[in-house]
mmCIF file of C-alpha atoms in Angstrom:
data_model
loop_
_atom_site.group_PDB
_atom_site.id
_atom_site.type_symbol
_atom_site.label_atom_id
_atom_site.label_comp_id
_atom_site.label_asym_id
_atom_site.label_seq_id
_atom_site.Cartn_x
_atom_site.Cartn_y
_atom_site.Cartn_z
ATOM 1 C CA UNK A 408 0.000 0.000 0.000
ATOM 2 C CA UNK A 409 1.101 3.491 -0.565
ATOM 3 C CA UNK A 410 1.754 5.878 2.280
ATOM 4 C CA UNK A 411 -1.351 7.926 1.551
ATOM 5 C CA UNK A 412 -3.471 4.755 1.553
ATOM 6 C CA UNK A 413 -2.075 3.776 4.971
ATOM 7 C CA UNK A 414 -2.818 7.208 6.372
ATOM 8 C CA UNK A 415 -6.265 7.133 4.936
ATOM 9 C CA UNK A 416 -6.894 3.647 6.426
ATOM 10 C CA UNK A 417 -5.866 4.776 9.967
ATOM 11 C CA UNK A 418 -8.084 7.833 9.674
ATOM 12 C CA UNK A 419 -11.053 5.744 8.674
ATOM 13 C CA UNK A 420 -10.450 3.323 11.613
ATOM 14 C CA UNK A 421 -10.581 6.197 14.076
ATOM 15 C CA UNK A 422 -13.805 7.326 12.478
ATOM 16 C CA UNK A 423 -15.207 3.811 12.379
ATOM 17 C CA UNK A 424 -15.644 3.823 8.551
ATOM 18 C CA UNK A 425 -14.615 1.253 5.864
ATOM 19 C CA UNK A 426 -12.357 2.276 2.984
ATOM 20 C CA UNK A 427 -14.063 2.688 -0.374
ATOM 21 C CA UNK A 428 -11.041 1.401 -2.260
ATOM 22 C CA UNK A 429 -9.553 -2.121 -2.451
ATOM 23 C CA UNK A 430 -6.195 -3.189 -1.318
ATOM 24 C CA UNK A 431 -3.394 -3.450 -3.831
ATOM 25 C CA UNK A 432 -4.069 -7.106 -4.426
ATOM 26 C CA UNK A 433 -7.716 -6.471 -5.010
ATOM 27 C CA UNK A 434 -6.843 -3.486 -7.216
ATOM 28 C CA UNK A 435 -4.448 -5.583 -9.248
ATOM 29 C CA UNK A 436 -7.089 -8.272 -9.627
ATOM 30 C CA UNK A 437 -9.620 -5.648 -10.638
ATOM 31 C CA UNK A 438 -7.245 -4.190 -13.219
ATOM 32 C CA UNK A 439 -6.508 -7.668 -14.563
ATOM 33 C CA UNK A 440 -10.218 -8.388 -14.882
ATOM 34 C CA UNK A 441 -10.743 -5.092 -16.691
ATOM 35 C CA UNK A 442 -7.892 -5.766 -19.098
ATOM 36 C CA UNK A 443 -9.233 -9.241 -19.822
ATOM 37 C CA UNK A 444 -12.685 -7.831 -20.405
ATOM 38 C CA UNK A 445 -11.277 -5.183 -22.677
ATOM 39 C CA UNK A 446 -9.339 -7.827 -24.619
ATOM 40 C CA UNK A 447 -12.445 -9.971 -24.821
ATOM 41 C CA UNK A 448 -14.416 -6.966 -26.070
ATOM 42 C CA UNK A 449 -11.780 -6.220 -28.712
ATOM 43 C CA UNK A 450 -11.634 -9.918 -29.646
ATOM 44 C CA UNK A 451 -15.409 -10.041 -29.846
ATOM 45 C CA UNK A 452 -15.571 -6.901 -31.957
ATOM 46 C CA UNK A 453 -12.833 -8.278 -34.183
ATOM 47 C CA UNK A 454 -14.610 -11.638 -34.446
ATOM 48 C CA UNK A 455 -17.905 -9.863 -35.103
ATOM 49 C CA UNK A 456 -16.396 -7.536 -37.876
ATOM 50 C CA UNK A 457 -13.619 -9.487 -39.632
ATOM 51 C CA UNK A 458 -14.366 -7.660 -42.876
ATOM 52 C CA UNK A 459 -13.764 -4.276 -41.256
ATOM 53 C CA UNK A 460 -10.390 -5.380 -39.944
ATOM 54 C CA UNK A 461 -9.460 -6.817 -43.343
ATOM 55 C CA UNK A 462 -10.537 -3.609 -45.059
ATOM 56 C CA UNK A 463 -8.402 -1.569 -42.719
ATOM 57 C CA UNK A 464 -5.445 -3.811 -43.462
ATOM 58 C CA UNK A 465 -6.049 -3.560 -47.204
ATOM 59 C CA UNK A 466 -6.414 0.208 -46.947
ATOM 60 C CA UNK A 467 -3.067 0.496 -45.207
ATOM 61 C CA UNK A 468 -1.471 -1.906 -47.654
ATOM 62 C CA UNK A 469 -2.964 -0.231 -50.799
ATOM 63 C CA UNK A 470 -1.911 3.229 -49.633
ATOM 64 C CA UNK A 471 1.605 1.953 -49.033
ATOM 65 C CA UNK A 472 1.623 0.400 -52.488
ATOM 66 C CA UNK A 473 0.430 3.605 -54.103
ATOM 67 C CA UNK A 474 3.114 5.819 -52.655
ATOM 68 C CA UNK A 475 5.773 4.870 -55.271
ATOM 69 C CA UNK A 476 3.206 5.209 -58.096
ATOM 70 C CA UNK A 477 2.211 8.683 -56.963
ATOM 71 C CA UNK A 478 5.861 9.709 -57.013
ATOM 72 C CA UNK A 479 6.256 8.211 -60.487
ATOM 73 C CA UNK A 480 3.211 10.109 -61.818
ATOM 74 C CA UNK A 481 4.490 13.348 -60.318
ATOM 75 C CA UNK A 482 7.891 12.816 -61.919
ATOM 76 C CA UNK A 483 6.308 12.150 -65.325
ATOM 77 C CA UNK A 484 4.248 15.330 -65.099
ATOM 78 C CA UNK A 485 7.330 17.263 -64.117
ATOM 79 C CA UNK A 486 9.281 15.863 -67.083
ATOM 80 C CA UNK A 487 6.432 16.678 -69.477
ATOM 81 C CA UNK A 488 6.220 20.258 -68.287
ATOM 82 C CA UNK A 489 9.960 20.630 -68.479
ATOM 83 C CA UNK A 490 10.019 19.135 -71.983
ATOM 84 C CA UNK A 491 7.238 21.487 -73.116
ATOM 85 C CA UNK A 492 9.012 24.564 -71.772
ATOM 86 C CA UNK A 493 12.332 23.545 -73.336
ATOM 87 C CA UNK A 494 10.616 22.772 -76.671
ATOM 88 C CA UNK A 495 8.931 26.186 -76.771
ATOM 89 C CA UNK A 496 12.229 27.923 -76.133
ATOM 90 C CA UNK A 497 14.022 25.831 -78.762
ATOM 91 C CA UNK A 498 11.325 26.534 -81.376
ATOM 92 C CA UNK A 499 11.487 30.251 -80.621
ATOM 93 C CA UNK A 500 15.282 30.205 -80.982
ATOM 94 C CA UNK A 501 15.079 28.290 -84.288
ATOM 95 C CA UNK A 502 12.512 30.760 -85.672
ATOM 96 C CA UNK A 503 14.642 33.745 -84.709
ATOM 97 C CA UNK A 504 17.752 32.169 -86.240
ATOM 98 C CA UNK A 505 15.827 31.349 -89.446
ATOM 99 C CA UNK A 506 14.578 34.894 -89.956
ATOM 100 C CA UNK A 507 18.019 36.418 -89.469
ATOM 101 C CA UNK A 508 19.670 33.869 -91.774
ATOM 102 C CA UNK A 509 19.912 34.054 -95.609
ATOM 103 C CA UNK A 510 17.412 31.182 -95.850
ATOM 104 C CA UNK A 511 14.540 33.598 -95.140
ATOM 105 C CA UNK A 512 15.575 35.808 -98.085
ATOM 106 C CA UNK A 513 14.608 35.153 -101.707
ATOM 107 C CA UNK A 514 17.620 33.511 -103.330
ATOM 108 C CA UNK A 515 16.509 32.297 -106.751
ATOM 109 C CA UNK A 516 13.663 32.690 -109.288
ATOM 110 C CA UNK A 517 12.912 30.173 -112.037
ATOM 111 C CA UNK A 518 10.352 30.253 -114.875
ATOM 112 C CA UNK A 519 8.496 27.302 -116.444
ATOM 113 C CA UNK A 520 5.928 27.081 -119.255
ATOM 114 C CA UNK A 521 7.232 30.090 -121.150
ATOM 115 C CA UNK A 522 7.785 29.528 -124.879
ATOM 116 C CA UNK A 523 7.289 32.823 -126.701
ATOM 117 C CA UNK A 524 8.212 35.150 -123.829
ATOM 118 C CA UNK A 525 11.788 35.397 -122.553
ATOM 119 C CA UNK A 526 12.156 34.045 -119.005
ATOM 120 C CA UNK A 527 14.385 36.888 -117.867
ATOM 121 C CA UNK A 528 11.836 39.401 -119.102
ATOM 122 C CA UNK A 529 9.165 37.692 -117.004
ATOM 123 C CA UNK A 530 11.366 37.899 -113.886
ATOM 124 C CA UNK A 531 12.076 41.587 -114.498
ATOM 125 C CA UNK A 532 8.418 42.456 -115.036
ATOM 126 C CA UNK A 533 7.374 40.568 -111.905
ATOM 127 C CA UNK A 534 9.323 43.073 -109.750
ATOM 128 C CA UNK A 535 10.369 40.282 -107.386
ATOM 129 C CA UNK A 536 13.616 41.142 -105.584
ATOM 130 C CA UNK A 537 16.304 38.681 -104.589
ATOM 131 C CA UNK A 538 17.784 39.206 -101.133
ATOM 132 C CA UNK A 539 14.521 40.551 -99.704
ATOM 133 C CA UNK A 540 12.085 38.774 -97.382
ATOM 134 C CA UNK A 541 10.918 35.515 -98.911
ATOM 135 C CA UNK A 542 7.673 35.307 -96.956
ATOM 136 C CA UNK A 543 6.738 38.936 -97.358
ATOM 137 C CA UNK A 544 6.974 38.645 -101.150
ATOM 138 C CA UNK A 545 5.233 35.269 -101.132
ATOM 139 C CA UNK A 546 2.333 36.771 -99.177
ATOM 140 C CA UNK A 547 1.997 39.459 -101.882
ATOM 141 C CA UNK A 548 2.409 36.983 -104.772
ATOM 142 C CA UNK A 549 -0.984 37.897 -106.287
ATOM 143 C CA UNK A 550 0.267 41.427 -106.814
ATOM 144 C CA UNK A 551 3.402 40.179 -108.610
ATOM 145 C CA UNK A 552 1.335 37.764 -110.728
ATOM 146 C CA UNK A 553 -0.936 40.608 -111.842
ATOM 147 C CA UNK A 554 2.090 42.719 -112.777
ATOM 148 C CA UNK A 555 3.360 39.971 -115.095
ATOM 149 C CA UNK A 556 -0.046 39.503 -116.758
ATOM 150 C CA UNK A 557 -0.535 43.241 -117.162
ATOM 151 C CA UNK A 558 2.918 44.006 -118.578
ATOM 152 C CA UNK A 559 3.232 40.984 -120.901
ATOM 153 C CA UNK A 560 0.255 40.598 -123.314
ATOM 154 C CA UNK A 561 1.246 37.053 -124.299
ATOM 155 C CA UNK A 562 0.933 35.834 -120.699
ATOM 156 C CA UNK A 563 -2.515 34.434 -120.015
ATOM 157 C CA UNK A 564 -1.850 33.399 -116.416
ATOM 158 C CA UNK A 565 1.152 33.587 -114.077
ATOM 159 C CA UNK A 566 1.380 31.527 -110.889
ATOM 160 C CA UNK A 567 4.124 32.034 -108.284
ATOM 161 C CA UNK A 568 4.913 29.107 -105.981
ATOM 162 C CA UNK A 569 7.640 28.032 -103.558
ATOM 163 C CA UNK A 570 10.427 26.028 -105.147
ATOM 164 C CA UNK A 571 12.891 24.662 -102.599
ATOM 165 C CA UNK A 572 13.988 26.343 -99.386
ATOM 166 C CA UNK A 573 14.272 29.959 -100.552
ATOM 167 C CA UNK A 574 13.310 29.946 -104.230
ATOM 168 C CA UNK A 575 10.276 30.887 -106.309
ATOM 169 C CA UNK A 576 8.970 29.323 -109.498
ATOM 170 C CA UNK A 577 6.836 31.341 -111.911
ATOM 171 C CA UNK A 578 4.591 29.077 -113.969
ATOM 172 C CA UNK A 579 3.431 30.723 -117.197
ATOM 173 C CA UNK A 580 0.413 29.964 -119.374
ATOM 174 C CA UNK A 581 0.542 31.838 -122.685
ATOM 175 C CA UNK A 582 -2.150 32.973 -125.109
ATOM 176 C CA UNK A 583 -2.010 31.213 -128.452
ATOM 177 C CA UNK A 584 -1.386 33.172 -131.632
ATOM 178 C CA UNK A 585 -4.364 32.209 -133.827
ATOM 179 C CA UNK A 586 -4.247 34.788 -136.646
ATOM 180 C CA UNK A 587 -2.215 37.574 -138.231
ATOM 181 C CA UNK A 588 -3.080 41.158 -139.003
ATOM 182 C CA UNK A 589 -1.816 42.530 -142.313
ATOM 183 C CA UNK A 590 -0.984 46.238 -142.561
ATOM 184 C CA UNK A 591 1.335 47.737 -145.193
ATOM 185 C CA UNK A 592 2.776 44.299 -146.020
ATOM 186 C CA UNK A 593 3.748 43.805 -142.384
ATOM 187 C CA UNK A 594 2.112 41.098 -140.267
ATOM 188 C CA UNK A 595 1.280 41.359 -136.571
ATOM 189 C CA UNK A 596 0.314 38.343 -134.403
ATOM 190 C CA UNK A 597 -3.254 38.236 -133.089
ATOM 191 C CA UNK A 598 -3.780 36.355 -129.844
ATOM 192 C CA UNK A 599 -6.787 34.191 -129.064
ATOM 193 C CA UNK A 600 -8.206 36.978 -126.871
ATOM 194 C CA UNK A 601 -8.182 39.389 -129.855
ATOM 195 C CA UNK A 602 -5.120 41.342 -128.736
ATOM 196 C CA UNK A 603 -2.855 42.477 -131.594
ATOM 197 C CA UNK A 604 0.816 42.367 -130.685
ATOM 198 C CA UNK A 605 3.179 45.108 -131.878
ATOM 199 C CA UNK A 606 5.680 42.480 -133.009
ATOM 200 C CA UNK A 607 6.378 42.615 -136.745
ATOM 201 C CA UNK A 608 6.658 39.651 -139.104
ATOM 202 C CA UNK A 609 7.731 39.868 -142.734
ATOM 203 C CA UNK A 610 5.806 36.779 -143.878
ATOM 204 C CA UNK A 611 2.611 35.064 -142.725
ATOM 205 C CA UNK A 612 2.750 31.879 -140.695
ATOM 206 C CA UNK A 613 1.411 28.807 -142.424
ATOM 207 C CA UNK A 614 -1.970 27.661 -141.157
ATOM 208 C CA UNK A 615 -3.028 31.033 -139.683
ATOM 209 C CA UNK A 616 -5.687 33.230 -141.304
ATOM 210 C CA UNK A 617 -4.750 36.782 -142.226
ATOM 211 C CA UNK A 618 -7.020 39.611 -141.070
ATOM 212 C CA UNK A 619 -7.439 42.486 -143.524
ATOM 213 C CA UNK A 620 -8.948 45.953 -143.237
ATOM 214 C CA UNK A 621 -9.645 45.825 -139.482
ATOM 215 C CA UNK A 622 -9.292 49.217 -137.803
ATOM 216 C CA UNK A 623 -11.120 48.754 -134.516
ATOM 217 C CA UNK A 624 -9.684 46.530 -131.787
ATOM 218 C CA UNK A 625 -13.200 45.926 -130.378
ATOM 219 C CA UNK A 626 -14.361 44.434 -133.696
ATOM 220 C CA UNK A 627 -11.386 42.081 -133.749
ATOM 221 C CA UNK A 628 -12.194 40.919 -130.207
ATOM 222 C CA UNK A 629 -15.806 40.222 -131.183
ATOM 223 C CA UNK A 630 -14.613 38.308 -134.233
ATOM 224 C CA UNK A 631 -12.162 36.243 -132.173
ATOM 225 C CA UNK A 632 -14.927 35.288 -129.714
ATOM 226 C CA UNK A 633 -16.864 33.747 -132.614
ATOM 227 C CA UNK A 634 -13.832 32.434 -134.503
ATOM 228 C CA UNK A 635 -12.533 30.466 -131.482
ATOM 229 C CA UNK A 636 -15.815 28.521 -131.366
ATOM 230 C CA UNK A 637 -15.452 27.174 -134.905
ATOM 231 C CA UNK A 638 -14.450 23.530 -135.455
ATOM 232 C CA UNK A 639 -10.730 23.051 -136.072
ATOM 233 C CA UNK A 640 -11.223 21.799 -139.649
ATOM 234 C CA UNK A 641 -13.089 24.994 -140.565
ATOM 235 C CA UNK A 642 -10.367 27.156 -139.008
ATOM 236 C CA UNK A 643 -7.759 25.349 -141.037
ATOM 237 C CA UNK A 644 -9.772 26.022 -144.230
ATOM 238 C CA UNK A 645 -9.862 29.814 -143.728
ATOM 239 C CA UNK A 646 -6.937 31.627 -145.341
ATOM 240 C CA UNK A 647 -8.094 35.250 -145.000
ATOM 241 C CA UNK A 648 -10.759 37.241 -143.181
ATOM 242 C CA UNK A 649 -11.532 40.673 -144.603
ATOM 243 C CA UNK A 650 -13.660 43.267 -142.858
ATOM 244 C CA UNK A 651 -16.223 44.429 -145.467
ATOM 245 C CA UNK A 652 -18.973 46.492 -143.782
ATOM 246 C CA UNK A 653 -21.790 48.079 -145.723
ATOM 247 C CA UNK A 654 -23.789 51.199 -144.916
ATOM 248 C CA UNK A 655 -26.575 49.025 -143.526
ATOM 249 C CA UNK A 656 -24.457 46.336 -141.872
ATOM 250 C CA UNK A 657 -21.272 47.003 -139.900
ATOM 251 C CA UNK A 658 -20.780 43.317 -139.047
ATOM 252 C CA UNK A 659 -20.078 41.931 -142.505
ATOM 253 C CA UNK A 660 -16.870 40.015 -143.157
ATOM 254 C CA UNK A 661 -15.584 38.050 -146.141
ATOM 255 C CA UNK A 662 -13.925 34.694 -145.541
ATOM 256 C CA UNK A 663 -11.518 33.475 -148.220
ATOM 257 C CA UNK A 664 -11.415 29.710 -148.010
ATOM 258 C CA UNK A 665 -8.551 27.475 -149.056
ATOM 259 C CA UNK A 666 -10.933 25.524 -151.305
ATOM 260 C CA UNK A 667 -11.345 28.764 -153.357
ATOM 261 C CA UNK A 668 -14.812 29.677 -152.069
ATOM 262 C CA UNK A 669 -15.692 33.039 -150.543
ATOM 263 C CA UNK A 670 -18.161 33.403 -147.690
ATOM 264 C CA UNK A 671 -20.111 36.539 -146.769
ATOM 265 C CA UNK A 672 -21.322 36.372 -143.167
ATOM 266 C CA UNK A 673 -22.049 38.496 -140.089
ATOM 267 C CA UNK A 674 -19.544 38.363 -137.215
ATOM 268 C CA UNK A 675 -22.258 37.582 -134.659
ATOM 269 C CA UNK A 676 -23.578 34.683 -136.816
ATOM 270 C CA UNK A 677 -20.200 33.196 -137.753
ATOM 271 C CA UNK A 678 -20.473 30.085 -135.595
ATOM 272 C CA UNK A 679 -24.140 29.484 -136.401
ATOM 273 C CA UNK A 680 -23.971 29.948 -140.204
ATOM 274 C CA UNK A 681 -20.617 28.263 -140.810
ATOM 275 C CA UNK A 682 -22.095 25.027 -139.475
ATOM 276 C CA UNK A 683 -23.724 24.702 -142.934
ATOM 277 C CA UNK A 684 -20.627 25.491 -144.951
ATOM 278 C CA UNK A 685 -19.530 21.913 -145.694
ATOM 279 C CA UNK A 686 -23.028 20.928 -146.893
ATOM 280 C CA UNK A 687 -23.366 23.951 -149.147
ATOM 281 C CA UNK A 688 -19.848 23.692 -150.571
ATOM 282 C CA UNK A 689 -20.362 20.021 -151.442
ATOM 283 C CA UNK A 690 -23.441 20.942 -153.545
ATOM 284 C CA UNK A 691 -21.562 23.569 -155.601
ATOM 285 C CA UNK A 692 -20.324 22.506 -159.033
ATOM 286 C CA UNK A 693 -17.413 24.933 -158.942
ATOM 287 C CA UNK A 694 -15.949 27.494 -156.490
ATOM 288 C CA UNK A 695 -18.043 30.594 -155.935
ATOM 289 C CA UNK A 696 -19.620 32.827 -153.337
ATOM 290 C CA UNK A 697 -21.679 31.598 -150.391
ATOM 291 C CA UNK A 698 -23.781 34.468 -149.090
ATOM 292 C CA UNK A 699 -24.859 33.960 -145.473
ATOM 293 C CA UNK A 700 -25.824 37.540 -144.663
ATOM 294 C CA UNK A 701 -29.566 36.838 -144.961
ATOM 295 C CA UNK A 702 -30.402 33.172 -145.336
ATOM 296 C CA UNK A 703 -27.805 31.069 -147.198
ATOM 297 C CA UNK A 704 -27.226 31.381 -150.969
ATOM 298 C CA UNK A 705 -24.448 30.176 -153.239
ATOM 299 C CA UNK A 706 -23.541 31.311 -156.740
ATOM 300 C CA UNK A 707 -20.489 31.370 -159.057
ATOM 301 C CA UNK A 708 -18.084 34.297 -159.050
ATOM 302 C CA UNK A 709 -19.286 35.444 -162.548
ATOM 303 C CA UNK A 710 -22.864 35.438 -161.194
ATOM 304 C CA UNK A 711 -24.204 34.051 -164.476
ATOM 305 C CA UNK A 712 -25.726 30.895 -163.112
ATOM 306 C CA UNK A 713 -29.018 30.716 -161.274
ATOM 307 C CA UNK A 714 -28.697 31.364 -157.560
ATOM 308 C CA UNK A 715 -29.217 28.388 -155.309
ATOM 309 C CA UNK A 716 -31.157 28.843 -152.130
ATOM 310 C CA UNK A 717 -30.331 26.696 -149.150
ATOM 311 C CA UNK A 718 -32.742 26.492 -146.225
ATOM 312 C CA UNK A 719 -31.189 27.492 -142.947
ATOM 313 C CA UNK A 720 -32.400 24.642 -140.821
ATOM 314 C CA UNK A 721 -31.274 21.353 -139.447
ATOM 315 C CA UNK A 722 -32.836 19.659 -142.487
ATOM 316 C CA UNK A 723 -30.417 21.447 -144.809
ATOM 317 C CA UNK A 724 -27.489 19.811 -143.040
ATOM 318 C CA UNK A 725 -28.904 16.269 -143.318
#
């Protein structure tokens, strides 16, 4: 017993009272009983909830297992962010180096598709400048293409494209020369769009019709719109086209054919009326005039024979 318990026991004896606490042996027994009860309670609770205990164990085990994985995920995220930042800086550095290097400047210009127009002349007229910003000029390529088409009448279409690291290619599509204009024994090429070139030729080109007596560029353009629609065999049969207006009709032209016939027709009706030419010419006994101004008539050059009338319909062609 402890000193204070002894003192308390003597005091209670003098008072005639019993102590409310047990002796040390009884206390130890009491504590032992309590501990056993507590253990039994824990054992009972454990036996009653085995799943709970197992879950707690699994929770502790799974959390311990996940610790290395969490670290691994964090490291991967860190590496990704670091890689992204480094990549952005590297790209920025490469871009800056590119734009200060000669590779970002126009170094060479080539021309393809040009036959009648000199390649160097096309480059000069484009106004493209070597040694200047490649991308700035490429962004304005439509402007340079229009300059080429405007300055060079033979060029139908110009297309500028990238060719290699710092080079341009100018692809050219040219107008065809389809006829010749004759003036003072000098011949000038006529393009398919009706444009007359200032170039001079001393002799006509075989296979191309010669235009005579045309003064107005607008009339030639109208004629070319109709002439280009003719079948190729008819084009090849025309040797000369002469403008021959009358007081009443400003559209009249005379076609001199290679088979010795002469055709009188309106410019606006050239495609429509010439569709009957082969049928009419095959019915003529000898070369003469085929008048298509009003209806379709054929007669010899001496005009002595009776005029033949040909109906202008699909039946006349059959």
